[in-house]
XYZ file of C-alpha atoms in Angstrom:
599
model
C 58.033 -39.370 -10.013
C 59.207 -39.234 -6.395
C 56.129 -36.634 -5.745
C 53.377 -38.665 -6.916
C 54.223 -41.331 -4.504
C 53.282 -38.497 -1.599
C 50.013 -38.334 -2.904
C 50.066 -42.137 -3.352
C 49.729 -42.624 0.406
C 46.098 -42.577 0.860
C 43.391 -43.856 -1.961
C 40.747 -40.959 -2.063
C 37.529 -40.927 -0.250
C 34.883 -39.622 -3.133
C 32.325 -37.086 -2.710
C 28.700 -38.404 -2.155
C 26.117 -36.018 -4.282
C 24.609 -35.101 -0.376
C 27.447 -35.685 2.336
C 26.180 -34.091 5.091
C 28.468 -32.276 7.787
C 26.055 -32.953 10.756
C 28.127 -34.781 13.241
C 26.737 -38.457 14.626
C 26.374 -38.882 18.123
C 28.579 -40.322 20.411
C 29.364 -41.359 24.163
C 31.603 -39.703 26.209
C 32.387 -40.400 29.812
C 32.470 -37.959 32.398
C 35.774 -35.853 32.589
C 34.420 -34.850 36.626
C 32.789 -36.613 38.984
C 30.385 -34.136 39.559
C 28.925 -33.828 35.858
C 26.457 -36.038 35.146
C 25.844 -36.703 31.312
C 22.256 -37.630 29.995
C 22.559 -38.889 26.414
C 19.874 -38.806 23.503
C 16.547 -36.578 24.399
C 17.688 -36.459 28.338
C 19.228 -32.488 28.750
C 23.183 -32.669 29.881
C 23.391 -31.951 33.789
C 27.055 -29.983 34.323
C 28.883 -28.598 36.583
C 28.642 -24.537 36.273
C 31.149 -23.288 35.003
C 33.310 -20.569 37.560
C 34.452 -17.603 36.433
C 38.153 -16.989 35.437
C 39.915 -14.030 37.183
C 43.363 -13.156 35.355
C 43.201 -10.246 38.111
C 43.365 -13.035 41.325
C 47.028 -12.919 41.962
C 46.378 -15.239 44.922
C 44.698 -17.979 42.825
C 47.374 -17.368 40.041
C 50.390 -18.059 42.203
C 49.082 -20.266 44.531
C 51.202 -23.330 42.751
C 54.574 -20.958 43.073
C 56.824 -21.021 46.305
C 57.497 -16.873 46.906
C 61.409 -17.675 45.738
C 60.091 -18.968 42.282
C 57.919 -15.426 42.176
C 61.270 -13.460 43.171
C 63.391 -15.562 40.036
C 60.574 -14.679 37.813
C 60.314 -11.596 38.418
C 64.411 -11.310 38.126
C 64.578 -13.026 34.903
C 61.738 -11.013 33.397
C 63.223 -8.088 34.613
C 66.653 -8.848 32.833
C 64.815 -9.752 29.789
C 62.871 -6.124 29.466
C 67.110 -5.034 29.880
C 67.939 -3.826 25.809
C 71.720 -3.518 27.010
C 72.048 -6.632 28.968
C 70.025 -8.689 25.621
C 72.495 -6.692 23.374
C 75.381 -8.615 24.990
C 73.613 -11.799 26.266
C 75.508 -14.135 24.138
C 79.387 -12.530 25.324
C 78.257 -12.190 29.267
C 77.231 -15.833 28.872
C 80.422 -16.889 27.538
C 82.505 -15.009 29.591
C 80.156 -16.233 32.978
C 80.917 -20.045 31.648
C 84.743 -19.022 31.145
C 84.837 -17.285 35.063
C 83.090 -19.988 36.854
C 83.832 -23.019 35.033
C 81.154 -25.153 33.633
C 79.592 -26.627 36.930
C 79.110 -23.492 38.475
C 77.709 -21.958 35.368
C 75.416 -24.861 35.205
C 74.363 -23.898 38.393
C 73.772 -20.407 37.823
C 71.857 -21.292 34.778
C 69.180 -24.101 36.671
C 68.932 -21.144 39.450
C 67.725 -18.489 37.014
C 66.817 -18.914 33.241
C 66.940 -22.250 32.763
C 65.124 -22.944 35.910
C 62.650 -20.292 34.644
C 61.752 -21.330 31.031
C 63.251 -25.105 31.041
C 61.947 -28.052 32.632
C 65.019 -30.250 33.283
C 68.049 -32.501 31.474
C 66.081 -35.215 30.770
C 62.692 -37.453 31.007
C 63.264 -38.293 34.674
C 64.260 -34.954 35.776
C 61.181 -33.364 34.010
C 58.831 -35.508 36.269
C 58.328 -33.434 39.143
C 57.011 -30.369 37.529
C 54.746 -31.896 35.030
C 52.978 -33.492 38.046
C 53.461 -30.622 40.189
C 51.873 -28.439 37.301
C 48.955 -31.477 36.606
C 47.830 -31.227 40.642
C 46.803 -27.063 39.556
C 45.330 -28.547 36.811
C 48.444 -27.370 33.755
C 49.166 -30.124 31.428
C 52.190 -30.626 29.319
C 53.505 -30.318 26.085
C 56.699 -31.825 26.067
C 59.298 -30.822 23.342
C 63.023 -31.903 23.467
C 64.414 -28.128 22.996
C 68.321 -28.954 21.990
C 69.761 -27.557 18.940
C 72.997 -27.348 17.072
C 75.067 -24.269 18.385
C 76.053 -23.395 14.718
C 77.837 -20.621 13.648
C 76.275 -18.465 10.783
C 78.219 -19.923 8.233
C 77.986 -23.375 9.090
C 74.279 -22.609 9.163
C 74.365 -21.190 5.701
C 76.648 -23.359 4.331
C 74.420 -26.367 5.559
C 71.287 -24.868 4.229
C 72.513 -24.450 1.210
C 73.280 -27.661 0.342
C 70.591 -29.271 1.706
C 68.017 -27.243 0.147
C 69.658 -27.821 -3.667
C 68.984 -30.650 -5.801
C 71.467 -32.391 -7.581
C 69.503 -31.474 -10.723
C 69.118 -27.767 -9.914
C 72.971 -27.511 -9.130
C 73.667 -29.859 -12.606
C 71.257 -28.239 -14.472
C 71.245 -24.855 -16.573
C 67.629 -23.785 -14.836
C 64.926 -26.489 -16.007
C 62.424 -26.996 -13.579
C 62.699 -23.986 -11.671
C 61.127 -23.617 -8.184
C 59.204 -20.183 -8.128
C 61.010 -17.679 -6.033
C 59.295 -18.201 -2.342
C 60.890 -21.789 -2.911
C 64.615 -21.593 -3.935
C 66.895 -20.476 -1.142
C 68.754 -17.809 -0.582
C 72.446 -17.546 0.796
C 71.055 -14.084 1.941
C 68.666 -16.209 4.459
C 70.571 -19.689 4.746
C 70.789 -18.739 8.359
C 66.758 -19.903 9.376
C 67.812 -18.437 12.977
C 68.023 -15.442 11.714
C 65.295 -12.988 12.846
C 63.371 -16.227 14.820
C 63.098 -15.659 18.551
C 60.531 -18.030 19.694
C 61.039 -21.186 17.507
C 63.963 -23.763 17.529
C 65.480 -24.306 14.440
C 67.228 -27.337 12.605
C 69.755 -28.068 9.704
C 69.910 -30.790 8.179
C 73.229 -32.522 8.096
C 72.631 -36.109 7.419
C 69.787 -39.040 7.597
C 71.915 -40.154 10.758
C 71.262 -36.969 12.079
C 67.476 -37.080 11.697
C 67.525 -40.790 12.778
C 69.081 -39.754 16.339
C 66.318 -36.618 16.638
C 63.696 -39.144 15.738
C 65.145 -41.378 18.936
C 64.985 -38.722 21.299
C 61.575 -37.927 20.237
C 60.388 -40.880 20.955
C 61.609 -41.171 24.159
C 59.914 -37.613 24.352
C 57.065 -39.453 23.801
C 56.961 -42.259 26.086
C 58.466 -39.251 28.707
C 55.149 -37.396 27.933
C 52.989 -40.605 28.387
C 54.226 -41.874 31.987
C 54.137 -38.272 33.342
C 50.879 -37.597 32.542
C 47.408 -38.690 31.149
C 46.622 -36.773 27.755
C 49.396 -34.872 27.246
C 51.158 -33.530 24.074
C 54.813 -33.741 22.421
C 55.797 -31.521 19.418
C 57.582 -32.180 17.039
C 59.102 -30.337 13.694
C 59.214 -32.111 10.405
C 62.669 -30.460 9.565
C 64.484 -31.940 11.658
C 63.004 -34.995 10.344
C 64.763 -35.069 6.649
C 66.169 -33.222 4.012
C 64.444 -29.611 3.435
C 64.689 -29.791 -0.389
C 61.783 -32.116 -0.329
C 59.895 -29.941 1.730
C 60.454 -26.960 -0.860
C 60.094 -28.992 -3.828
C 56.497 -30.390 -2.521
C 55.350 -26.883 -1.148
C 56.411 -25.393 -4.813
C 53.878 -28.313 -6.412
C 51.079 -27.690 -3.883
C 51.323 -24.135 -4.182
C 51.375 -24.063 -8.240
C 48.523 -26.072 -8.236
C 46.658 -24.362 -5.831
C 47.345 -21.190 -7.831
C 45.911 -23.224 -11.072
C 42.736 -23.793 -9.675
C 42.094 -20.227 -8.886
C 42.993 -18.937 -12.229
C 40.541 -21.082 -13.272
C 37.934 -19.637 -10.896
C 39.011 -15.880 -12.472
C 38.063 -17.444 -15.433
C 34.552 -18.336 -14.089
C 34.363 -14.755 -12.599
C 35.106 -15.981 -8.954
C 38.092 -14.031 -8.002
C 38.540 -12.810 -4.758
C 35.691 -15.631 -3.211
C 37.006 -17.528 -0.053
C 38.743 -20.707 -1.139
C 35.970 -22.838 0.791
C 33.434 -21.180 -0.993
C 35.085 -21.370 -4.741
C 33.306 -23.577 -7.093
C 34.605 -24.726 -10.614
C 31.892 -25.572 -13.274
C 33.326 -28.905 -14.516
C 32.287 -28.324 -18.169
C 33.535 -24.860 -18.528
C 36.653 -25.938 -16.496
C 36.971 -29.156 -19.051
C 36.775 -26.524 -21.889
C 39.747 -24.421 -20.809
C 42.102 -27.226 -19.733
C 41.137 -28.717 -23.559
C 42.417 -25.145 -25.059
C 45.434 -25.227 -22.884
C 46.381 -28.559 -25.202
C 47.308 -30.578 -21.951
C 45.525 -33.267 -22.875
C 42.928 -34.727 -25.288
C 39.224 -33.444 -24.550
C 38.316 -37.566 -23.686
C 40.885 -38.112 -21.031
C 39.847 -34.506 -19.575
C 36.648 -35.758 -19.526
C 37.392 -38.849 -17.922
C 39.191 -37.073 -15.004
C 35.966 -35.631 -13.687
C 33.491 -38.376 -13.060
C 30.418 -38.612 -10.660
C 32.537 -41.677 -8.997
C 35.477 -39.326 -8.030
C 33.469 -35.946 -8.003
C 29.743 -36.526 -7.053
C 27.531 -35.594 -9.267
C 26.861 -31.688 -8.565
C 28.202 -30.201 -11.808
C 31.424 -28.764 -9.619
C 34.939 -28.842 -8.075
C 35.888 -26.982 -5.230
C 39.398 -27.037 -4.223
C 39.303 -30.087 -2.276
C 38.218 -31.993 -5.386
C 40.793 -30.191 -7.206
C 43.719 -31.269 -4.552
C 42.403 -34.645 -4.526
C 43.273 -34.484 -8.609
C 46.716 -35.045 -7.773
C 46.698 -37.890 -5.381
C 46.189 -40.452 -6.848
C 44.949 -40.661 -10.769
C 47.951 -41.879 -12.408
C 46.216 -41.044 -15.910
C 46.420 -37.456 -14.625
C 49.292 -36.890 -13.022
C 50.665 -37.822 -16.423
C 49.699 -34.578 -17.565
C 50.547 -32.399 -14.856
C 51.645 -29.108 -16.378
C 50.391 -26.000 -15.022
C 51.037 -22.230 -16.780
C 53.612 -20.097 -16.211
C 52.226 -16.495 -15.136
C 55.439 -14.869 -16.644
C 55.574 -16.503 -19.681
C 52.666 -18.320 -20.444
C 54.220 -21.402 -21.396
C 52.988 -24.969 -19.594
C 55.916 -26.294 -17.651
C 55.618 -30.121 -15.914
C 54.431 -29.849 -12.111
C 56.155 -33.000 -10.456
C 59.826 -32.260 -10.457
C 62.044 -35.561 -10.885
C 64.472 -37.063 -7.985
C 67.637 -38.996 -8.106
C 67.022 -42.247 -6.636
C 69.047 -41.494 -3.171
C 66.988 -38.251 -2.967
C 64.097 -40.362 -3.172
C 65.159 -42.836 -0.567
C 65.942 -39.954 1.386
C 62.236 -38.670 0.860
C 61.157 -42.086 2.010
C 63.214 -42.022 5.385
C 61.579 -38.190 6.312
C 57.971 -40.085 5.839
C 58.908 -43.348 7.374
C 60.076 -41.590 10.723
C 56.590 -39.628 10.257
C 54.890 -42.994 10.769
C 57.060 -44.394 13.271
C 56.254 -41.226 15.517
C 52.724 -41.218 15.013
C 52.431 -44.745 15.790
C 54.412 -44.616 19.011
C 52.290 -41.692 19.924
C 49.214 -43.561 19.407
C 50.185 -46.692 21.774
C 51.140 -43.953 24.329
C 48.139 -42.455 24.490
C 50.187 -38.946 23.902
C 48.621 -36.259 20.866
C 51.504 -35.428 18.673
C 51.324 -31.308 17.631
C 53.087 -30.637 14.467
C 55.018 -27.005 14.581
C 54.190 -24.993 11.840
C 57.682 -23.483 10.238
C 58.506 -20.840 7.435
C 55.612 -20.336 4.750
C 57.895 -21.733 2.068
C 58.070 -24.787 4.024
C 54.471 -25.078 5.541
C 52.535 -26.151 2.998
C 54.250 -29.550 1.894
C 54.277 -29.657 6.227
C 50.905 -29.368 6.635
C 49.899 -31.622 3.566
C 51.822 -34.322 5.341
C 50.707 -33.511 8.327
C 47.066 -33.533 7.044
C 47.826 -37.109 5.916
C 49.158 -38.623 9.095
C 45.416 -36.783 10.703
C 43.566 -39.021 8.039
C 45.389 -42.247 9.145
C 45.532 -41.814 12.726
C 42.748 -39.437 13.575
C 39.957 -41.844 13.343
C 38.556 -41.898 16.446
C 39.778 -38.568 18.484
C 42.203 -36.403 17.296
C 46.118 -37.539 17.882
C 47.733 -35.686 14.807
C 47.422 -31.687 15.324
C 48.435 -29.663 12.826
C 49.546 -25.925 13.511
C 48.263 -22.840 11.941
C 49.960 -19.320 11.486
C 47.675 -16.680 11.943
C 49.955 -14.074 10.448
C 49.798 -15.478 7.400
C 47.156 -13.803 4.744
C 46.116 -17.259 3.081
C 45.349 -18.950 7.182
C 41.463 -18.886 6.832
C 41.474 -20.324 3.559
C 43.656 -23.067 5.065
C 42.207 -23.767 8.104
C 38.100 -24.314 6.282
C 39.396 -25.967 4.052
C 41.075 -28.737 6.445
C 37.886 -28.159 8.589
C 35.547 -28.890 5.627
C 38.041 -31.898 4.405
C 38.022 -33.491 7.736
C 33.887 -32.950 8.348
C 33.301 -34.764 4.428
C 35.741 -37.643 5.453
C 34.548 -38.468 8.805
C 38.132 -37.406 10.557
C 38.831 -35.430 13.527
C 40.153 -32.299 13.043
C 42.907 -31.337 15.461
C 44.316 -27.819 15.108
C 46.947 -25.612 17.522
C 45.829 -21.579 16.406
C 48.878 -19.749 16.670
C 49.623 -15.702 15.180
C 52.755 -16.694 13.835
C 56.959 -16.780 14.881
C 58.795 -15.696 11.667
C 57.326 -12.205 10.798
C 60.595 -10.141 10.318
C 62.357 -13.461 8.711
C 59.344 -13.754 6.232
C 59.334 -10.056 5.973
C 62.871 -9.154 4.811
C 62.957 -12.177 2.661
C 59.932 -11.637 0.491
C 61.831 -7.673 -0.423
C 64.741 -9.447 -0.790
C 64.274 -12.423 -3.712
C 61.639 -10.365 -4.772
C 58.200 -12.187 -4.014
C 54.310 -10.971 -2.530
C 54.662 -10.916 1.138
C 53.202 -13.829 2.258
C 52.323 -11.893 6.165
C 49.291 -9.528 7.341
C 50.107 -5.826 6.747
C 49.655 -5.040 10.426
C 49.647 -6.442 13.444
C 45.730 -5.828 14.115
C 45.337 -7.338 10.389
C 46.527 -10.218 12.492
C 44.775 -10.169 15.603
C 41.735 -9.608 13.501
C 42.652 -13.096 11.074
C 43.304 -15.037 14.743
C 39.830 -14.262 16.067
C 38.465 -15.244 12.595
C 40.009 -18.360 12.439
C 39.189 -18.953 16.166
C 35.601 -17.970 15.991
C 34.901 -19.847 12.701
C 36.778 -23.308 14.096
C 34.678 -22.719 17.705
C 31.425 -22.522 15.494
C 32.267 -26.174 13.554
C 33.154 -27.282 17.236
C 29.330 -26.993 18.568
C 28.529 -29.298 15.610
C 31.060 -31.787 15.772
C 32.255 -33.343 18.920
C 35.235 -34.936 16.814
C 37.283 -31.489 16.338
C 39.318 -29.858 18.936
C 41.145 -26.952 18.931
C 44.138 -25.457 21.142
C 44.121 -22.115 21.281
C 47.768 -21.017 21.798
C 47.969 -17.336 23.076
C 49.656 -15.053 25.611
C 46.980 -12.473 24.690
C 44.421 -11.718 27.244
C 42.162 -10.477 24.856
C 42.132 -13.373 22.799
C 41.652 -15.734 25.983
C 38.980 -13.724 27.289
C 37.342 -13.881 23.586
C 37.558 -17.239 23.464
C 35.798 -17.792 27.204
C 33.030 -15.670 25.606
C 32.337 -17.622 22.713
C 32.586 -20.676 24.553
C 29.612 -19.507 26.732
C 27.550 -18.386 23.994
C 27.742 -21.906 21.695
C 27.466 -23.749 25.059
C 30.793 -25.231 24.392
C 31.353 -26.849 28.171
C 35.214 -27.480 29.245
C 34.441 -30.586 30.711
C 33.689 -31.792 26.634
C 37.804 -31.093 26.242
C 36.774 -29.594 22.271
C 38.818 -26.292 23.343
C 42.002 -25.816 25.535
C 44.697 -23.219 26.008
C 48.423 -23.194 25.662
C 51.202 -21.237 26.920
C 55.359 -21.012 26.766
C 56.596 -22.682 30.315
C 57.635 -19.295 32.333
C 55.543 -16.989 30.373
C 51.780 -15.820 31.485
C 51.674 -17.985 34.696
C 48.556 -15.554 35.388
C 46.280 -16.972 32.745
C 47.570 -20.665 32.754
C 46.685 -21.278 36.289
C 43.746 -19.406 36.592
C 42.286 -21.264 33.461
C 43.250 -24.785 34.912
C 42.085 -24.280 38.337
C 38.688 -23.499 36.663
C 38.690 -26.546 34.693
C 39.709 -25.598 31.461
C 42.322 -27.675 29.809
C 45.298 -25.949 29.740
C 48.718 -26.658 28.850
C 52.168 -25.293 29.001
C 54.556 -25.673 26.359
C 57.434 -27.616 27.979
C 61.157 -27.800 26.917
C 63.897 -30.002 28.323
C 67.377 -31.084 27.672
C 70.913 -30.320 28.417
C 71.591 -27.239 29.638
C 74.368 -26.341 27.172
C 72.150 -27.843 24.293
C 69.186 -25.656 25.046
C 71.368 -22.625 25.700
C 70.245 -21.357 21.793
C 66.588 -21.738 22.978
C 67.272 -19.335 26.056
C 68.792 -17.004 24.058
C 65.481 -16.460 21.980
C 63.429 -16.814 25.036
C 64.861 -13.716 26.475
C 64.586 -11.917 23.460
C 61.334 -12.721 23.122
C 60.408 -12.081 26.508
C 62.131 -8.436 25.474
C 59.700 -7.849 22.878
C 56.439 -8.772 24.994
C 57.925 -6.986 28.216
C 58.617 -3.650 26.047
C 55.032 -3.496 24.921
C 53.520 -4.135 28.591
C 54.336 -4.878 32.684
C 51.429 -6.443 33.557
C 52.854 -9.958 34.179
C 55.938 -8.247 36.406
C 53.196 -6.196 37.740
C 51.245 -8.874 39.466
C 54.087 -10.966 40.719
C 54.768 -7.809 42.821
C 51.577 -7.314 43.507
C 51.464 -11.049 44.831
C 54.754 -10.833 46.692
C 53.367 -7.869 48.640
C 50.243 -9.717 49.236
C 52.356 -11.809 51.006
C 54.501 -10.162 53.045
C 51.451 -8.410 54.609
C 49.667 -11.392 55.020
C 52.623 -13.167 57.102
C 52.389 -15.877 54.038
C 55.971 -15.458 52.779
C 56.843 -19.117 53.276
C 53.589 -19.789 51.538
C 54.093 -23.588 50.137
C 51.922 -25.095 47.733
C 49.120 -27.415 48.196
């Protein structure tokens, strides 16, 4: 079965009876000249750390020219506009009819595409990467075309590519639960999105030209700067089907194991803290009639499961990775019906080969990434297609992320299940001896996820409130920043326009003693969005990076669209950002610094 060959990728690492998660010591060099690092029983002598002021308008904008503060504050001003959004996409077409397409091009690099894109292409890009690197902003580079589709095309394409030949020939064996069929109603993934690009899949062509211009992203990422970042998403990197069909498997099985632990009267535990008893568990899987009670028994052994008498859902993933004898038998129940239905769902052969290619260009990225020295972060996408994304993802982190992290895998804080899923990577990585990489974001698909659980008729995968959410982000944060002080292999970016959560996260840092010279913790933000905490952050010496797009300025015209309109939804809610770049220009003007140029 084409699935079982996913979890044929890596042979599993067993559980010794007393693995323990205390990390082993290792050299680091200096990342300033003036820290001087003491190793073994010596104490660390560092540099104190100054204190961030998001208030410092001078120190915020000291890396803008007073013309770049005037065209931000213009183009957040137009994005705060409801009528001018409301017609964005007919007063852009009508501006490119008027003045023709070089003017409009023109218009565009002199006001939002100036503002939230870098440039055309990896030369053009170079200028403000450096120029952002001397105020101490990194880069995350990520190649921000997409298909101007209409959205029927869009449907039309998702459609087919999310069907298998054997759903569309068949009369309804094998059915994918609910949050993993599509939906005409949502074949559109733009929809309802307004901070995330978006790709169909149209052929493997297709997804072998996006893998080329990635990795020229990637070598564009590596010459610009040292340490810097390119993203990628694994959609545009294959067929979506396979993506649904694996997240279906994953999530059935995941589901499995904690109807087992209701069993065992531990409903409602924490998934990192869940613990099967093997021989009650080997009991109920007997009465289920899966299999006979010696090949159950022979699936749980000390030599695959350590010898503590449990399985916790990391042993219970690992089930499925690699035991052929089991995966023979891999039949889970049906809630509804209560009848065992086979887990693995079968492929046609150029489906599988198709499966292949997505994996294949998975590998070539990572590996290019790794001989330029550049950290590939993995966007995190809609929850039917995130967990086959970040199982994958989680794979490429245990080939690659031996020695410092270079895979980073992105979780969505909106989501109810995201503290299960980030321990349980956490613990995975700390009992293998990987590092653990992870961007913390709250989340870009609420209303999309929303609208479509009501609609086919499924739980609602997303926080009931927004502070349900902000409360799940500083969980997450707080819990990964704890593991940090104990392992100097994990780092974490924490990837927020929210004061508050930037300001919480400078405050835990101070009470673990987590130092930004160690680079365990840094910061990300949108290029043209919240220049007042970037800067600040960077000229203190925290790492901090800005999300960077680039590419043709028709071909990232769908990504300004959603940039405005999600500049609309942040500027509704608060001024403070428009507020200080007034407050700055004044500053200015009094000061006789209006020709103030950076340095």
């Amino acid at each position: 079965m084409a699935l079982r060959r996913v979890f044929l990728l890596r042979s599993v690492v067993p559980r010794a009876a007393g693995l323990s998660t205390e990390p082993q010591a290792r050299e680091q060099p200096a990342a300033n000249p003036g820290v001087v690092r003491a190793w073994g029983a010596a104490e660390v002598v560092r540099r104190p750390v100054p204190v961030v002021d998001f208030d410092n308008t001078q120190e915020a904008y000291r890396s803008r020219r007073s013309w770049e503060l005037v065209r931000n504050l213009l183009v957040l001003r137009l994005c705060a506009s409801p009528v001018l959004l409301a017609h964005h996409e007919q007063l852009l077409h009508v501006s490119r009819k008027l003045l023709g397409q070089r003017m409009f091009d023109k218009l565009m690099k002199m006001t939002f595409y100036g503002h939230f894109v870098a440039g055309e292409d990896q030369e053009s890009i170079r200028p403000l990467i450096q120029h952002n690197k001397a105020f101490g902003v990194g880069s995350i580079l990520d190649y921000g075309i997409e298909e101007d589709l209409s959205p029927e095309e869009a449907e039309r394409k998702e459609m087919e590519s999310c069907t298998s030949e054997a759903e569309r020939d068949s009369s309804g064996t094998n059915k994918r639960e609910k949050q993993y069929q599509v939906h005409p109603a949502f074949g559109d993934r733009r929809d309802g999105v307004i901070s995330a690009r978006t790709y169909f899949y149209a052929n493997e062509a297709k997804c072998d030209n996006y893998m080329e211009n990635l990795l020229k992203c990637i070598e564009a990422s590596g010459g610009a700067s040292d340490g810097g970042f390119s993203a990628i998403k694994l959609t545009a990197l294959g067929r979506p089907q396979f993506l649904l069909q694996f997240s279906d498997v994953l999530t059935r099985w995941r589901r499995f194991f904690h109807q087992m632990a209701a069993e065992q009267g531990q409903a409602g535990r924490a998934a990192v803290d869940t613990k099967l008893e093997v021989v009650v568990l080997q009991e109920s899987i007997a009465k289920m009639g899966i299999a006979s009670r010696a090949e159950i028994e022979g699936w749980f052994t000390p030599e695959t499961l350590g010898v503590s008498g449990t399985v916790d859902l990391l042993d219970w993933n690992s089930l499925i990775d690699s035991r052929t004898q089991l995966s023979r038998h891999l039949v889970v129940p049906n809630v509804q019906t209560g009848q065992l239905e086979p887990l693995l769902s079968r492929f046609t052969e150029e489906e599988e080969q198709q499966m292949k290619r997505m994996l294949q260009r998975m590998d070539v990225l990572a590996k290019k990434a790794r001989e330029a020295g550049v950290r590939l972060m993995i966007d995190a996408e809609q929850s039917y297609f995130q967990p086959a994304i970040s199982r994958l993802t989680l794979e490429m982190q245990r080939r690659f992320n031996v020695d410092k992290p270079l895979i980073f895998n992105t979780f969505q804080c909106y989501l109810k299940e995201a503290y299960d899923n980030v321990t349980m990577d956490m613990e995975l990585a700390l009992r293998e001896g990987w590092c653990f990489g992870a961007k913390l974001v709250r989340g870009a698909y609420l209303a999309q996820e929303r609208a479509r659980a009501v609609e086919i008729g499924y739980e609602d995968p997303i926080n009931p409130t927004y502070e349900a959410t902000n409360a799940m982000y500083h969980r997450c944060l707080n819990y990964v920043l704890e593991k940090l002080k104990h392992s100097p292999k994990a780092e974490v970016m924490v990837a927020s326009h929210n004061e508050d959560t930037v300001r919480f996260t400078l405050c835990r840092m101070e009470e673990l003693g987590l130092h930004p010279d160690d680079g365990q913790v840094c910061f990300g933000q949108l290029l043209g969005m919240c220049d007042q905490i970037s800067f600040p952050l960077g000229q203190a010496g925290f790492p901090v990076y800005k999300y960077v797009p680039y590419g043709p300025v028709m071909e990232v015209l769908p990504y300004l669209s959603r940039r405005a309109l999600e500049n609309s939804s942040i500027m509704k809610g608060a001024q403070r950002e428009r507020q200080l770049l007034w407050q700055e220009l004044h500053r200015r003007l009094r000061t006789g610094n209006l020709f103030h140029h950076p340095a």
